[in-house]
mmCIF file of C-alpha atoms and ligand atoms in Angstrom:
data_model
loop_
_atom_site.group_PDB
_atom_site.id
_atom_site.type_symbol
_atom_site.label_atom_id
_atom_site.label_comp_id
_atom_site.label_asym_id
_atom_site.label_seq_id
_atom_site.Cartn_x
_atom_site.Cartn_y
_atom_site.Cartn_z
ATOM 1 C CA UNK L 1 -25.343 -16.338 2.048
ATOM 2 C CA UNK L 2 -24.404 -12.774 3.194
ATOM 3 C CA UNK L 3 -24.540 -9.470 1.367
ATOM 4 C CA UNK L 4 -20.841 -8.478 0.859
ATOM 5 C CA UNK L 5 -19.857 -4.724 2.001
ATOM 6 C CA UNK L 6 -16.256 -3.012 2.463
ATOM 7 C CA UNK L 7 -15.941 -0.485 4.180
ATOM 8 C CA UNK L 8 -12.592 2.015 4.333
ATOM 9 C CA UNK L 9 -11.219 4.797 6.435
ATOM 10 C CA UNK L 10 -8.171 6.698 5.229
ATOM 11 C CA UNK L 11 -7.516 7.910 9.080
ATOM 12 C CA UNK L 12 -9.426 10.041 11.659
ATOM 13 C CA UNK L 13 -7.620 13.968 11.776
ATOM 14 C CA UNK L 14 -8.109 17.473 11.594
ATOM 15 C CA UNK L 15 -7.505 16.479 7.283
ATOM 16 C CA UNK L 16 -6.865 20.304 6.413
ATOM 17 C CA UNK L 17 -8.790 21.331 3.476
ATOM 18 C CA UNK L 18 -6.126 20.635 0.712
ATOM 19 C CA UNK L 19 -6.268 17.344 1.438
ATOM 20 C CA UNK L 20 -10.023 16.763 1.812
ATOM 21 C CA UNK L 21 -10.630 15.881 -2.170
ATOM 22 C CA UNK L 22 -7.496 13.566 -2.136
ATOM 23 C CA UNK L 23 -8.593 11.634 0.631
ATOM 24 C CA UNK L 24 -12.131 11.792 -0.826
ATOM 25 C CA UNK L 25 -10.896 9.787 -4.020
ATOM 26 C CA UNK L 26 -8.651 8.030 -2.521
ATOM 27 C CA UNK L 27 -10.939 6.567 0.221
ATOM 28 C CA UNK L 28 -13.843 5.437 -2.681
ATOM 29 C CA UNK L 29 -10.663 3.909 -4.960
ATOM 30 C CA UNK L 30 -10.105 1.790 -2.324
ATOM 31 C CA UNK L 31 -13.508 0.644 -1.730
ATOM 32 C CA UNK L 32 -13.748 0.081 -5.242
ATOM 33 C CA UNK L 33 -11.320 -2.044 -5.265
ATOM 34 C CA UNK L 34 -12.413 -4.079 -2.508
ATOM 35 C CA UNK L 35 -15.978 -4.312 -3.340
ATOM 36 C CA UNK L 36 -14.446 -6.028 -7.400
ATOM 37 C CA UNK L 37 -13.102 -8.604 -5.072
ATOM 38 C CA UNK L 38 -15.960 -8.970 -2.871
ATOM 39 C CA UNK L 39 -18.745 -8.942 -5.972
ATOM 40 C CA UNK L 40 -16.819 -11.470 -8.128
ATOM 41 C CA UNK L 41 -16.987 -13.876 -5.069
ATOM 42 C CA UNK L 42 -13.803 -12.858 -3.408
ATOM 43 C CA UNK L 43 -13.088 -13.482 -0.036
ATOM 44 C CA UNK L 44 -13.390 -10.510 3.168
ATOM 45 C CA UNK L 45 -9.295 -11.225 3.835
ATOM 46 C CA UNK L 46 -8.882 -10.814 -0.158
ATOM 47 C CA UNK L 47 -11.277 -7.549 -0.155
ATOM 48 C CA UNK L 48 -9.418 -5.741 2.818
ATOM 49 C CA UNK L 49 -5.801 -6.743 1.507
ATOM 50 C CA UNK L 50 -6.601 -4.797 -1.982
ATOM 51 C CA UNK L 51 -8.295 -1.972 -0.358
ATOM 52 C CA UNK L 52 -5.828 -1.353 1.916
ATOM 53 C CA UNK L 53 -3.352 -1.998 -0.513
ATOM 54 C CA UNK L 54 -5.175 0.765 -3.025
ATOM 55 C CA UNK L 55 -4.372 3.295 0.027
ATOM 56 C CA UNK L 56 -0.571 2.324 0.807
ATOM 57 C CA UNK L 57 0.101 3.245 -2.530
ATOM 58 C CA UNK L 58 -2.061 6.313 -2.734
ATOM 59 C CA UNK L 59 0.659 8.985 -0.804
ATOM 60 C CA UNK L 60 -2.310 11.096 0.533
ATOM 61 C CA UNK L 61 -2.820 8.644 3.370
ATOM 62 C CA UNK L 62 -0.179 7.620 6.172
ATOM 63 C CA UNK L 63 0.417 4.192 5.234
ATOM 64 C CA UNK L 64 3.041 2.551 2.672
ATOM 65 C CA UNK L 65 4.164 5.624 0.272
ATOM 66 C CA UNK L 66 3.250 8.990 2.388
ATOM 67 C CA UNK L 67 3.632 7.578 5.601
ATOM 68 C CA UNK L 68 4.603 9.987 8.277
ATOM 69 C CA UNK L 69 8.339 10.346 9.509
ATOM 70 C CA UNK L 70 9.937 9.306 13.130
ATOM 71 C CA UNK L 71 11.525 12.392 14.942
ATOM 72 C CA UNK L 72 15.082 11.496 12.880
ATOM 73 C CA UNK L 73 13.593 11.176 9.651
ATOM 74 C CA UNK L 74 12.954 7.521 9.127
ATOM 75 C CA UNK L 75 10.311 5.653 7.699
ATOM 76 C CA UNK L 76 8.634 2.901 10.158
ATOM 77 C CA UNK L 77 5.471 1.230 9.441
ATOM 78 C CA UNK L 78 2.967 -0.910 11.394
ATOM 79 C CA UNK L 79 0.038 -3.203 9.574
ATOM 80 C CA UNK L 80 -2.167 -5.997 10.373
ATOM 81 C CA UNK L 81 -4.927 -8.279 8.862
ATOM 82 C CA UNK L 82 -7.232 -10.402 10.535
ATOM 83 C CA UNK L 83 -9.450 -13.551 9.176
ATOM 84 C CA UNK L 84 -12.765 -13.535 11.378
ATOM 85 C CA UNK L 85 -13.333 -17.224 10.479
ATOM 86 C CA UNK L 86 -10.589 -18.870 12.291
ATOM 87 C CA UNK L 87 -9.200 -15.525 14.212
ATOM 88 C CA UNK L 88 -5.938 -16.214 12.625
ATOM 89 C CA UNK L 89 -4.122 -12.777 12.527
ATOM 90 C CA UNK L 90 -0.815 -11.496 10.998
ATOM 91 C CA UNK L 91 0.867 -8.192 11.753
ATOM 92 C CA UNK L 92 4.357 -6.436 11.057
ATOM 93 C CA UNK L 93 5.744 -3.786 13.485
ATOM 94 C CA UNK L 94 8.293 -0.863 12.667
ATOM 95 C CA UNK L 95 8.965 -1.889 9.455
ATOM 96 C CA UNK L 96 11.462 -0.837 6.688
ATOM 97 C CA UNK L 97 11.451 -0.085 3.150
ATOM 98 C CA UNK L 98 8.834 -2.110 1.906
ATOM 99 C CA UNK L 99 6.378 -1.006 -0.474
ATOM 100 C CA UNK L 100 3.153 -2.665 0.942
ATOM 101 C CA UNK L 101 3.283 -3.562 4.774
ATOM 102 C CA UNK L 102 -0.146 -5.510 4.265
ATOM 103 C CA UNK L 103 0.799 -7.956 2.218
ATOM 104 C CA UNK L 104 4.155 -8.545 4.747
ATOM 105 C CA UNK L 105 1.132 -8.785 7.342
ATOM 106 C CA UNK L 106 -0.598 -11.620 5.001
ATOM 107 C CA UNK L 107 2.344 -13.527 4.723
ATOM 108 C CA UNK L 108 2.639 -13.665 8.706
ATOM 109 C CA UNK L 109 -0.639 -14.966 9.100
ATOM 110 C CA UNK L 110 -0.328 -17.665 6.335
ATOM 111 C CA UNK L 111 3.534 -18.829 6.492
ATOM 112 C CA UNK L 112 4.246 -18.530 10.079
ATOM 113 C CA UNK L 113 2.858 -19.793 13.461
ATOM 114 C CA UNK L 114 2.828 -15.728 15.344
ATOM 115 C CA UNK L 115 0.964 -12.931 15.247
ATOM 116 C CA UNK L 116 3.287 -10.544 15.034
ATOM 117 C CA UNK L 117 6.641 -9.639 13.633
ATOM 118 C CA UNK L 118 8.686 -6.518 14.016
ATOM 119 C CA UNK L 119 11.799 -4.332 13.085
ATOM 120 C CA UNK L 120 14.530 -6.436 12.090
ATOM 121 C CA UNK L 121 12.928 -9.779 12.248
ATOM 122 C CA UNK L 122 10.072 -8.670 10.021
ATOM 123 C CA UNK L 123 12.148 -7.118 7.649
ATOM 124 C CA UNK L 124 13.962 -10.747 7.286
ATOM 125 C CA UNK L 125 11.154 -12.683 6.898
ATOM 126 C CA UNK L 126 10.037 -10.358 4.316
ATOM 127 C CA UNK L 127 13.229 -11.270 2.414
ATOM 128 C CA UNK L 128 12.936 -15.081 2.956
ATOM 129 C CA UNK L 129 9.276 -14.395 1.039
ATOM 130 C CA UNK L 130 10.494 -12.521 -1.770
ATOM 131 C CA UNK L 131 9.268 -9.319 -1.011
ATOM 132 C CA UNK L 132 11.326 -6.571 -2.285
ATOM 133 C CA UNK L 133 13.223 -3.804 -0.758
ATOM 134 C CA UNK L 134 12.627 -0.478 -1.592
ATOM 135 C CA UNK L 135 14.486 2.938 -0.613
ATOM 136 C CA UNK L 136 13.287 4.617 2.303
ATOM 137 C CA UNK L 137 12.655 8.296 -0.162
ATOM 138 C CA UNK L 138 10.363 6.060 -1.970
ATOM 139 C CA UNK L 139 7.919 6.322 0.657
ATOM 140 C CA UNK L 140 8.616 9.491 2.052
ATOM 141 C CA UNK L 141 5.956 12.281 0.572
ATOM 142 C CA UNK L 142 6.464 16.253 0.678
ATOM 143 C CA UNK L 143 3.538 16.606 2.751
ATOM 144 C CA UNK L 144 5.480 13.968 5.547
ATOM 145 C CA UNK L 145 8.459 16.141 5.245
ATOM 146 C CA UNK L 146 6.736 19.350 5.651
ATOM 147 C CA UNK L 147 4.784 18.355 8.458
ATOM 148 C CA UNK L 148 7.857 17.087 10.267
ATOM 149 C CA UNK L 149 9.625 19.956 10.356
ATOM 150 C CA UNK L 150 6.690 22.286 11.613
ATOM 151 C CA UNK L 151 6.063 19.208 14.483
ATOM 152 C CA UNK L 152 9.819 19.949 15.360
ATOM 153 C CA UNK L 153 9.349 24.159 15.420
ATOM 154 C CA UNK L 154 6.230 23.941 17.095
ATOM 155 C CA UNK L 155 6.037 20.490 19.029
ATOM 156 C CA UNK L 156 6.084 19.655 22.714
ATOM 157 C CA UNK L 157 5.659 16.352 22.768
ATOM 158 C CA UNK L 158 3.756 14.452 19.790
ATOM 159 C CA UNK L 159 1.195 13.862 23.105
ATOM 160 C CA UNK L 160 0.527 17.998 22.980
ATOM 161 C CA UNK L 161 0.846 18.402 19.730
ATOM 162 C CA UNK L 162 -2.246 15.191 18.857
ATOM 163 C CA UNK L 163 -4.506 16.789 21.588
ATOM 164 C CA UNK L 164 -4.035 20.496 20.727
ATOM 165 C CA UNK L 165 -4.136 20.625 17.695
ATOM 166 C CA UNK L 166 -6.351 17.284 17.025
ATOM 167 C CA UNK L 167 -3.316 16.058 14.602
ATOM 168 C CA UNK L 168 -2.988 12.253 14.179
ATOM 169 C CA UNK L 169 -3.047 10.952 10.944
ATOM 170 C CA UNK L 170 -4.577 9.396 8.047
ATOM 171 C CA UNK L 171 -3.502 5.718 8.785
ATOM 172 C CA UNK L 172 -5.657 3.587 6.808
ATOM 173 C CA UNK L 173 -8.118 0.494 7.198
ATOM 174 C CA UNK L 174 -10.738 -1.929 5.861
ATOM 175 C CA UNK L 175 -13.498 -4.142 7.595
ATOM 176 C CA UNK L 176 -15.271 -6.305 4.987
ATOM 177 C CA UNK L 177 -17.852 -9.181 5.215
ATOM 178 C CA UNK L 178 -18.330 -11.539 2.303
ATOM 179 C CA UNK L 179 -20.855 -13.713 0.450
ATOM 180 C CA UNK L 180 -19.716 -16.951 2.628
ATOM 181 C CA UNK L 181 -20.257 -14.385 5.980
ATOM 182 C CA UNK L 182 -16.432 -14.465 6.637
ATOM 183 C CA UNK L 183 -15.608 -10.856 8.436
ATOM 184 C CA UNK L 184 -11.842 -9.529 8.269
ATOM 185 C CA UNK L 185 -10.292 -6.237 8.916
ATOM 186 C CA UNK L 186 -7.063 -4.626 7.804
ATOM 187 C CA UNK L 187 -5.121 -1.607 8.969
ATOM 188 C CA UNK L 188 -1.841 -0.144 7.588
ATOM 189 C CA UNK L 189 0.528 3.222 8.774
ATOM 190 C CA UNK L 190 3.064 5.098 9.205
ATOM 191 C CA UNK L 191 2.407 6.119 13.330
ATOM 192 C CA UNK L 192 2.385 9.841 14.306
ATOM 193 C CA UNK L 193 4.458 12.306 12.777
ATOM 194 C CA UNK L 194 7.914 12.954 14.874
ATOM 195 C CA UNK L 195 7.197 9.440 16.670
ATOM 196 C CA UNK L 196 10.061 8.335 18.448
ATOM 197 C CA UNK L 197 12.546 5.506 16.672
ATOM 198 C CA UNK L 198 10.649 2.324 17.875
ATOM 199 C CA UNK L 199 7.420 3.659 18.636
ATOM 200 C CA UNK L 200 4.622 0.871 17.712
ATOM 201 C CA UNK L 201 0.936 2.435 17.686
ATOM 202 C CA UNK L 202 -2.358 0.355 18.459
ATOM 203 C CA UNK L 203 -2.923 -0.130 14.651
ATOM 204 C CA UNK L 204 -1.126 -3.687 14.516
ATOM 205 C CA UNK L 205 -2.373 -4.566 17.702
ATOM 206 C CA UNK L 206 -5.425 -6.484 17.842
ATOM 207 C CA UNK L 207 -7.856 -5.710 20.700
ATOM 208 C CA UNK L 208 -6.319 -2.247 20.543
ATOM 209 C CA UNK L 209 -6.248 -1.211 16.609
ATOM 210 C CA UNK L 210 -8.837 -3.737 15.197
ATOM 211 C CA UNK L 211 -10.594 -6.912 15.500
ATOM 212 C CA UNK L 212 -12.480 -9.632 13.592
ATOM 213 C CA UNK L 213 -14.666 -12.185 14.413
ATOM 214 C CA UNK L 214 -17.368 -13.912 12.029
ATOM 215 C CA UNK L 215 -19.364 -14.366 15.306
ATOM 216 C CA UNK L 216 -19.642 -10.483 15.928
ATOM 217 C CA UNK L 217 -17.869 -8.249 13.026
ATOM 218 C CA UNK L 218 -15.139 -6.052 12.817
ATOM 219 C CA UNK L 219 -13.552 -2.879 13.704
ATOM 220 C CA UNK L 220 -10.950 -0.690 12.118
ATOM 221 C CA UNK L 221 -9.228 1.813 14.280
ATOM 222 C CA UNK L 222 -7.226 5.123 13.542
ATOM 223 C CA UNK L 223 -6.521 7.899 16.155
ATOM 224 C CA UNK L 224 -4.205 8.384 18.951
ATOM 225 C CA UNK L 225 -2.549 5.143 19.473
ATOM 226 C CA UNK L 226 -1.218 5.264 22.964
ATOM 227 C CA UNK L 227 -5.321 6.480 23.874
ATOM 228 C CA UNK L 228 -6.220 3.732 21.933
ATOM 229 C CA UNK L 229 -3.953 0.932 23.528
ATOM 230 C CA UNK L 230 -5.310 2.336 26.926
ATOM 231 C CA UNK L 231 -8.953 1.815 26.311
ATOM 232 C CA UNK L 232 -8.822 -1.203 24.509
ATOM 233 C CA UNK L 233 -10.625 0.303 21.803
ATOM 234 C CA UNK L 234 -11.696 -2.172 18.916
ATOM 235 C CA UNK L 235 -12.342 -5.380 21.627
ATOM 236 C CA UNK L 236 -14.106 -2.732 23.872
ATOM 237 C CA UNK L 237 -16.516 -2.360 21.102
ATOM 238 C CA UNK L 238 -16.530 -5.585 19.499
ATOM 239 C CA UNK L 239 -17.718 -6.801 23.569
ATOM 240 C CA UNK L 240 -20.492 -4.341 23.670
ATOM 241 C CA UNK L 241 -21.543 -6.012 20.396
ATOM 242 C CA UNK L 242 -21.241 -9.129 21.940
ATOM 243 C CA UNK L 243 -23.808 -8.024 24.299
ATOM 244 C CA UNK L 244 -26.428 -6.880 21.860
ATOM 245 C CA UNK L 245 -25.695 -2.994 21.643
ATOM 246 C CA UNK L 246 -25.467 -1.612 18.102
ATOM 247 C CA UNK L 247 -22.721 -1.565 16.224
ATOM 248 C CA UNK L 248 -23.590 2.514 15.771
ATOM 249 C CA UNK L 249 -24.028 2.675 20.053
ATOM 250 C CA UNK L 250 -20.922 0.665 20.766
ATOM 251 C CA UNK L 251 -18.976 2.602 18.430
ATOM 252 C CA UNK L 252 -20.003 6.261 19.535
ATOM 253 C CA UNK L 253 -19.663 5.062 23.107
ATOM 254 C CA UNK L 254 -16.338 3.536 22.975
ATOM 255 C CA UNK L 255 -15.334 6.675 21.516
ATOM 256 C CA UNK L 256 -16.689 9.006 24.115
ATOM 257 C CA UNK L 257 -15.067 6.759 26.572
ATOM 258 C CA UNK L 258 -11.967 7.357 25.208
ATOM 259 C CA UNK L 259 -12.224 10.781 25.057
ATOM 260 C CA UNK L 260 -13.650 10.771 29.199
ATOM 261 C CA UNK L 261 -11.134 8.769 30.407
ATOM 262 C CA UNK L 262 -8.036 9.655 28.582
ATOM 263 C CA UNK L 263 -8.532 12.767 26.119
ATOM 264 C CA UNK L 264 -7.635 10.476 23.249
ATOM 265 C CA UNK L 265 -9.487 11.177 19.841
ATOM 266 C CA UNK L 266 -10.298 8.960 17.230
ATOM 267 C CA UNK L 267 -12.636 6.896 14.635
ATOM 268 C CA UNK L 268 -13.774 3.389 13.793
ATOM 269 C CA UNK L 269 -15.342 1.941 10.972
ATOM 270 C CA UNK L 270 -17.585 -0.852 12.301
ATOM 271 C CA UNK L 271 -19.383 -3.929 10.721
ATOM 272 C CA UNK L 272 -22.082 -6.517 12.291
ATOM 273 C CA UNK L 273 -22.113 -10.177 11.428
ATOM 274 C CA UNK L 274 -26.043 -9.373 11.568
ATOM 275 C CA UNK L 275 -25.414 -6.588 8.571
ATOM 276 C CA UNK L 276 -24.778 -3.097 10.479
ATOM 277 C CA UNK L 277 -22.068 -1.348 8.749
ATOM 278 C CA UNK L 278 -21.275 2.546 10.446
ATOM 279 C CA UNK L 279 -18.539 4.719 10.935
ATOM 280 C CA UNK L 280 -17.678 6.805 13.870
ATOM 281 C CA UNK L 281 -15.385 9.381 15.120
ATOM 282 C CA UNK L 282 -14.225 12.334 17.229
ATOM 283 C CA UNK L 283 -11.760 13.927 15.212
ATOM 284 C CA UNK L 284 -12.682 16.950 12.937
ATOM 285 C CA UNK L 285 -13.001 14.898 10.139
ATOM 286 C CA UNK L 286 -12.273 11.144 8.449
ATOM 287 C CA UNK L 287 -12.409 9.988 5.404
ATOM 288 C CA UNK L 288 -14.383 6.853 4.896
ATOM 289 C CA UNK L 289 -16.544 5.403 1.980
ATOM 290 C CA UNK L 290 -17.975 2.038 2.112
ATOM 291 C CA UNK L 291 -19.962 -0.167 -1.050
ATOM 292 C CA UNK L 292 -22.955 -2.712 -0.833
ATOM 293 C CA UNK L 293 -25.320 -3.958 -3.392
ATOM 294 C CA UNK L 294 -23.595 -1.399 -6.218
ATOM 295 C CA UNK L 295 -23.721 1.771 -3.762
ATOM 296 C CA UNK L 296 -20.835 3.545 -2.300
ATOM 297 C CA UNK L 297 -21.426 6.172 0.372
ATOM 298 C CA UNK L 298 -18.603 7.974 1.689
ATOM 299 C CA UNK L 299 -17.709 10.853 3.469
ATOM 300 C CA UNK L 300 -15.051 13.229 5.774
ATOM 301 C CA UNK L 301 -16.749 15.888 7.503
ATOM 302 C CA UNK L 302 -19.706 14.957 10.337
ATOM 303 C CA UNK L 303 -22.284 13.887 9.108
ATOM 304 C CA UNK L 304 -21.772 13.665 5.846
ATOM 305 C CA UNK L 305 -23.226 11.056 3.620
ATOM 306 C CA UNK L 306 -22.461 11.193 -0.334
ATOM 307 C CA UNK L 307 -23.487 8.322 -2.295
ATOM 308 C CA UNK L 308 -22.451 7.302 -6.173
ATOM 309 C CA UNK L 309 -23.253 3.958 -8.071
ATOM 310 C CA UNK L 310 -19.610 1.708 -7.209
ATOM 311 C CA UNK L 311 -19.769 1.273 -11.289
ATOM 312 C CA UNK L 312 -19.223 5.003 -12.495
ATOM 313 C CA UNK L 313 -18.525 5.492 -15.785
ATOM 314 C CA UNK L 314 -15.922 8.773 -14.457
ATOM 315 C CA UNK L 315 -13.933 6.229 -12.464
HETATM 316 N N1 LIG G 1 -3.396 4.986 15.341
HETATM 317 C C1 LIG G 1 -2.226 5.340 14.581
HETATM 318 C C2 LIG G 1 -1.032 5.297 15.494
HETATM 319 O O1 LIG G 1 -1.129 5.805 16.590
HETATM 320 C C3 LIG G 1 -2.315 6.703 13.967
HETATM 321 C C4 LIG G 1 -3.609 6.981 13.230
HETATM 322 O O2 LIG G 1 -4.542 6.233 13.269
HETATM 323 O O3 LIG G 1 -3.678 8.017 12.559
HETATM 324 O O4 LIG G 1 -0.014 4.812 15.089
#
């Protein structure tokens, strides 16, 4: 028997200060939601699918409703889930008006025999499993809108504009372990604001975006996606585990490597088959919370560590 723990990130960014309390809430909802799963026996996949899910629908975060706009105004999302047990993985690529990429992503990994479905294709297959259609304004948030049209006064590139200005965005993501010891991670978004039609990030990558494996753990990714893909970022760290280095030392190393070798900034959320459960990043801030044993810690700037009972009688 394990001890089950979730934890969440809702994405590693500069998070200006308006939208610090959102993502705050919106972060320990989620973990709340996953740790009911996880504490009435529930399994790791089940726990990251309704955390993540919690997120996609929270329009704070870049992922499902809120999610960031491509350079003409469309709505394309990327998500992914992972079972640790069997490695079995499902992920959806520059996705359309769909409510909940994660549970498209769910239905790749149990109804088909890929990893990965995008654009058109995805969007069919979420038809053939009765997952509705929704309009594209739907998911588009103020904040998205606003923030595309100051990326198009001000932006270069979206390259310049993540590195200058330490912009990415708050894609979301849950690692969870549960009572059985079965690891999985999740990871949902929108990309980078002003993306180009097409662009697919790390995020439903895995190796790149996230990982899981019940013989390690599992790693949630946000940050620059193209810095990401070129480090290898979650199976860089998931190897050093491998190897015997903390999940805490892999983590912050991986990062810093990233940083050194391509001036990509990010964060993980990390957890050990042998119980380590951290967070890490190089951003400004992230938002994270994460619940074991009735606790939830979370926090967004460094080294912040706020801790509630999961069970509070405000929430
Ligand atoms: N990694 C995501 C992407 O590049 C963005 C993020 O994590 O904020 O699509």
């Amino acid at each position: 028997m394990a001890t089950p723990v979730i934890i969440v990130h809702g994405g590693a960014w500069t998070i200006p200060d308006n939208l610090v309390q959102p993502s705050r809430d919106g972060t320990k909802c989620a973990a709340r939601a996953g740790y009911a799963v996880l504490d009435s026996g529930g399994s790791a996949l089940d726990a990251v699918q309704a955390a993540v899910l919690e997120l996609e629908n929270d329009p704070t975060f870049d992922a499902g409703t809120g999610s960031v706009l491509t350079a003409n105004g469309d709505v394309e999302m990327d998500a992914v889930i992972m079972d640790g047990k069997t490695l079995k993985s499902g992920g959806v690529a520059c996705v359309h008006n769909i409510q909940n990429p994660i549970n498209l992503a769910r239905e790749v990994m149990e109804k088909t025999d890929h990893c990965l479905l995008v654009g058109p294709g995805a969007n069919l297959f979420a038809e053939e499993v009765g997952i509705k259609k929704v309009p594209t304004e739907s998911l588009v948030s103020d904040e998205a809108l606003r923030e595309l049209e100051c990326y198009k006064v001000y932006g270069n590139t979206v390259d310049d504009l993540f590195r200058q200005r330490g912009t990415g965005h708050d894609t979301v993501g849950a690692v969870a372990i549960d009572s059985q010891g079965n690891i999985a991670f999740g990871t949902s978004t929108g990309g980078i604001s002003c993306k180009k039609p097409g662009r697919v990030g790390d995020s439903p990558i895995i190796g790149a975006g996230g990982y899981a494996d019940n013989e390690v753990g599992a790693v949630s990714c946000t940050g620059h996606g193209e810095s990401i893909f070129k480090v290898v970022l979650a199976y860089q760290i998931i190897t050093q585990m491998k190897m015997g280095v903390s999940a805490q030392e892999a983590a912050d190393k991986a990062l810093a490597n990233m940083a050194k070798r391509v001036h990509g900034f990010g964060g993980v959320i990390v957890l050990g088959s042998n119980g380590d459960h951290i967070t890490s990043f190089t951003t400004e801030r992230m938002a994270w919370a994460w619940a074991k044993e009735g606790v939830l810690h979370h926090g967004v700037n460094p080294g912040e560590d706020l801790t509630e009972p999961v069970i509070n009688e405000n929430n």
